[in-house]
Tab-separated table of C-alpha atoms in Angstrom:
chain	number	residue	atom	x	y	z
A	154	MET	CA	90.067	222.278	40.011
A	155	PRO	CA	92.676	224.204	37.679
A	156	GLY	CA	93.605	227.443	39.040
A	157	LEU	CA	92.681	226.540	42.723
A	158	ASP	CA	92.432	229.751	44.793
A	159	LEU	CA	93.853	228.684	48.195
A	160	GLY	CA	92.796	231.864	49.913
A	161	LEU	CA	94.616	230.873	52.950
A	162	THR	CA	96.121	232.948	55.997
A	163	SER	CA	99.788	232.997	56.086
A	164	LYS	CA	99.486	231.721	60.023
A	165	VAL	CA	97.906	228.469	58.907
A	166	GLN	CA	100.580	228.144	56.051
A	167	ALA	CA	103.374	228.831	58.558
A	168	ASP	CA	102.006	226.422	61.189
A	169	ARG	CA	101.868	223.624	58.327
A	170	GLY	CA	105.426	224.238	57.295
A	171	ASP	CA	104.315	226.468	54.225
A	172	ARG	CA	102.317	223.837	52.955
A	173	ALA	CA	99.051	225.434	51.433
A	174	MET	CA	96.016	224.235	53.368
A	175	LEU	CA	92.240	224.661	52.704
A	176	THR	CA	89.283	224.780	54.928
A	177	ILE	CA	86.649	222.407	54.095
A	178	GLY	CA	84.494	225.226	52.680
A	179	LYS	CA	87.171	226.474	50.514
A	180	LEU	CA	88.202	223.082	49.211
A	181	ALA	CA	84.310	222.257	48.468
A	182	ALA	CA	83.770	225.415	46.645
A	183	ALA	CA	87.128	224.927	44.552
A	184	ALA	CA	86.014	221.548	43.547
A	185	GLY	CA	82.342	222.475	42.871
A	186	VAL	CA	80.878	220.162	45.591
A	187	ARG	CA	79.318	220.829	48.900
A	188	SER	CA	81.080	220.520	52.207
A	189	ASP	CA	78.437	217.896	53.227
A	190	THR	CA	79.867	215.843	50.219
A	191	LEU	CA	83.539	216.177	51.605
A	192	ARG	CA	82.237	214.937	55.104
A	193	TYR	CA	80.399	212.111	53.589
A	194	TYR	CA	83.546	211.180	51.567
A	195	GLU	CA	85.313	211.345	54.841
A	196	ARG	CA	83.053	209.084	56.645
A	197	GLU	CA	83.264	206.706	53.716
A	198	GLY	CA	87.173	206.767	54.046
A	199	LEU	CA	87.799	208.353	50.841
A	200	ILE	CA	89.467	211.519	51.831
A	201	GLU	CA	90.810	212.757	55.225
A	202	PRO	CA	91.834	216.140	56.696
A	203	ALA	CA	95.560	216.680	56.886
A	204	GLY	CA	95.008	218.354	60.261
A	205	LYS	CA	92.896	220.868	61.944
A	206	SER	CA	93.561	224.656	62.483
A	207	PRO	CA	93.798	225.978	66.041
A	208	ALA	CA	90.112	226.936	65.847
A	209	GLY	CA	89.375	223.172	65.099
A	210	TYR	CA	88.290	223.577	61.799
A	211	ARG	CA	89.343	220.634	59.362
A	212	LEU	CA	92.397	221.554	57.016
A	213	TYR	CA	93.169	219.773	53.614
A	214	ASP	CA	96.322	219.989	51.593
A	215	GLN	CA	97.070	219.721	48.037
A	216	ASP	CA	97.020	215.930	48.402
A	217	SER	CA	93.637	216.011	49.463
A	218	ALA	CA	92.435	218.167	46.549
A	219	ARG	CA	94.323	215.841	44.043
A	220	ARG	CA	92.578	213.018	45.714
A	221	LEU	CA	88.983	214.899	45.631
A	222	ARG	CA	89.883	215.325	41.655
A	223	PHE	CA	90.602	211.866	41.422
A	224	ILE	CA	87.088	210.801	42.817
A	225	ARG	CA	85.196	213.145	40.896
A	226	GLN	CA	86.723	212.204	37.702
A	227	ALA	CA	86.232	208.484	38.619
A	228	GLN	CA	82.509	209.315	39.272
A	229	HIS	CA	82.219	210.834	35.977
A	230	CYS	CA	83.346	207.627	34.407
A	231	GLY	CA	80.755	205.881	36.309
A	232	PHE	CA	82.531	204.244	39.061
A	233	THR	CA	80.831	203.924	42.527
A	234	LEU	CA	82.355	205.086	45.646
A	235	ALA	CA	83.127	201.723	46.772
A	236	GLU	CA	84.972	201.113	43.263
A	237	ILE	CA	86.845	204.345	43.893
A	238	ARG	CA	87.743	203.242	47.357
A	239	GLY	CA	89.199	200.071	45.650
A	240	LEU	CA	91.039	201.990	43.081
A	241	LEU	CA	92.449	204.239	45.818
A	242	VAL	CA	93.541	201.218	47.805
A	243	LEU	CA	95.198	199.843	44.583
A	244	ARG	CA	97.038	203.003	43.828
A	245	GLY	CA	98.643	202.808	47.309
A	246	ARG	CA	99.869	199.340	46.705
A	247	ASP	CA	103.439	198.947	45.702
A	248	ALA	CA	102.705	195.722	43.885
A	249	ALA	CA	99.861	197.112	41.946
A	250	ARG	CA	100.339	197.374	38.129
A	251	CYS	CA	98.452	199.487	35.476
A	252	GLY	CA	97.072	196.075	34.265
A	253	ASP	CA	95.239	195.973	37.282
A	254	VAL	CA	93.775	199.220	36.911
A	255	ARG	CA	93.114	198.511	33.129
A	256	LYS	CA	90.995	195.426	34.256
A	257	ARG	CA	88.894	197.323	36.527
A	258	ALA	CA	88.187	200.031	33.996
A	259	ILE	CA	87.321	197.470	31.359
A	260	GLU	CA	84.795	195.682	33.715
A	261	LYS	CA	83.297	199.122	34.365
A	262	LYS	CA	82.697	199.537	30.633
A	263	ARG	CA	81.206	196.223	30.254
A	264	GLN	CA	78.777	197.172	33.168
A	265	LEU	CA	77.897	200.222	31.491
A	266	GLU	CA	77.403	198.706	28.261
A	267	GLY	CA	75.037	196.370	29.791
A	268	LYS	CA	73.255	199.203	31.465
A	269	ILE	CA	73.122	201.066	28.141
A	270	ARG	CA	71.409	197.911	26.326
A	271	SER	CA	68.909	197.660	29.235
A	272	MET	CA	67.991	201.141	28.831
A	273	ARG	CA	67.490	200.839	25.004
A	274	ALA	CA	65.296	197.818	25.764
A	275	MET	CA	63.170	199.977	28.155
A	276	CYS	CA	63.072	202.685	25.605
A	277	LYS	CA	61.529	200.479	23.061
A	278	ALA	CA	59.297	198.921	25.409
A	279	LEU	CA	58.014	202.652	26.175
A	280	ASP	CA	57.922	203.339	22.495
A	281	ARG	CA	55.525	200.473	21.900
A	282	LEU	CA	53.438	201.303	24.854
A	283	ILE	CA	53.098	204.958	23.848
A	284	ALA	CA	52.149	204.164	20.159
A	285	GLY	CA	49.592	201.730	21.594
A	286	CYS	CA	48.061	204.725	23.558
A	287	VAL	CA	46.344	206.483	20.749
A	288	ASP	CA	42.930	207.830	22.498
A	289	GLU	CA	44.529	210.372	25.032
A	290	THR	CA	40.919	211.188	25.916
A	291	ARG	CA	39.992	207.686	27.588
A	292	PRO	CA	39.693	207.767	31.293
A	293	VAL	CA	42.772	206.801	33.096
A	294	GLU	CA	41.183	203.199	34.200
A	295	ALA	CA	41.003	202.608	30.471
A	296	CYS	CA	44.527	203.739	29.564
A	297	ALA	CA	46.387	201.060	27.424
A	298	ILE	CA	49.750	202.003	29.169
A	299	LEU	CA	48.549	201.167	32.700
A	300	ALA	CA	46.744	197.898	31.484
A	301	ALA	CA	50.047	196.875	29.857
A	302	PHE	CA	51.964	197.198	33.394
A	303	GLU	CA	49.337	194.694	34.736
A	304	ARG	CA	49.488	191.889	31.918
A	305	PRO	CA	52.187	189.200	32.309
A	306	GLU	CA	55.459	190.427	30.882
A	307	THR	CA	55.362	188.684	27.492
A	308	THR	CA	52.015	190.302	26.725
A	309	ALA	CA	53.212	193.701	27.804
A	310	ARG	CA	56.334	193.364	25.421
A	311	ALA	CA	54.251	192.297	22.642
A	312	ASN	CA	52.330	195.603	22.465
């Protein structure tokens, strides 16, 4: 959200002690997410409005924008919303240390590496199935790939 365009009225800023406030639409647009996404994050307890406008619109401050950046960056690193919630809770604890966060990052990396290994195995299995499907003109009921899916696991992998 570099260069976040606040686009706020001076009345809203004056009502909030000159703190820059964003409506849900402006924050969503600045962050490149939909307003529904922010509402979902709200329901999940990840973000909350700093207040409401006189007309009842949700208003978010710079802390909300920072928190939204945190959520989006953590998602890009593979963290689930539940894991992000845990990181945010950890971040708010006085007794928490960097090592606590590092442990969670190491665990996430291990999980991702396991998924990568699993996906590579799936690709190899598909490569074998594709290589075994040499006659593309056969009727679908004689498809080697579909037949392999019906065989016991050890047989399907052997092809």
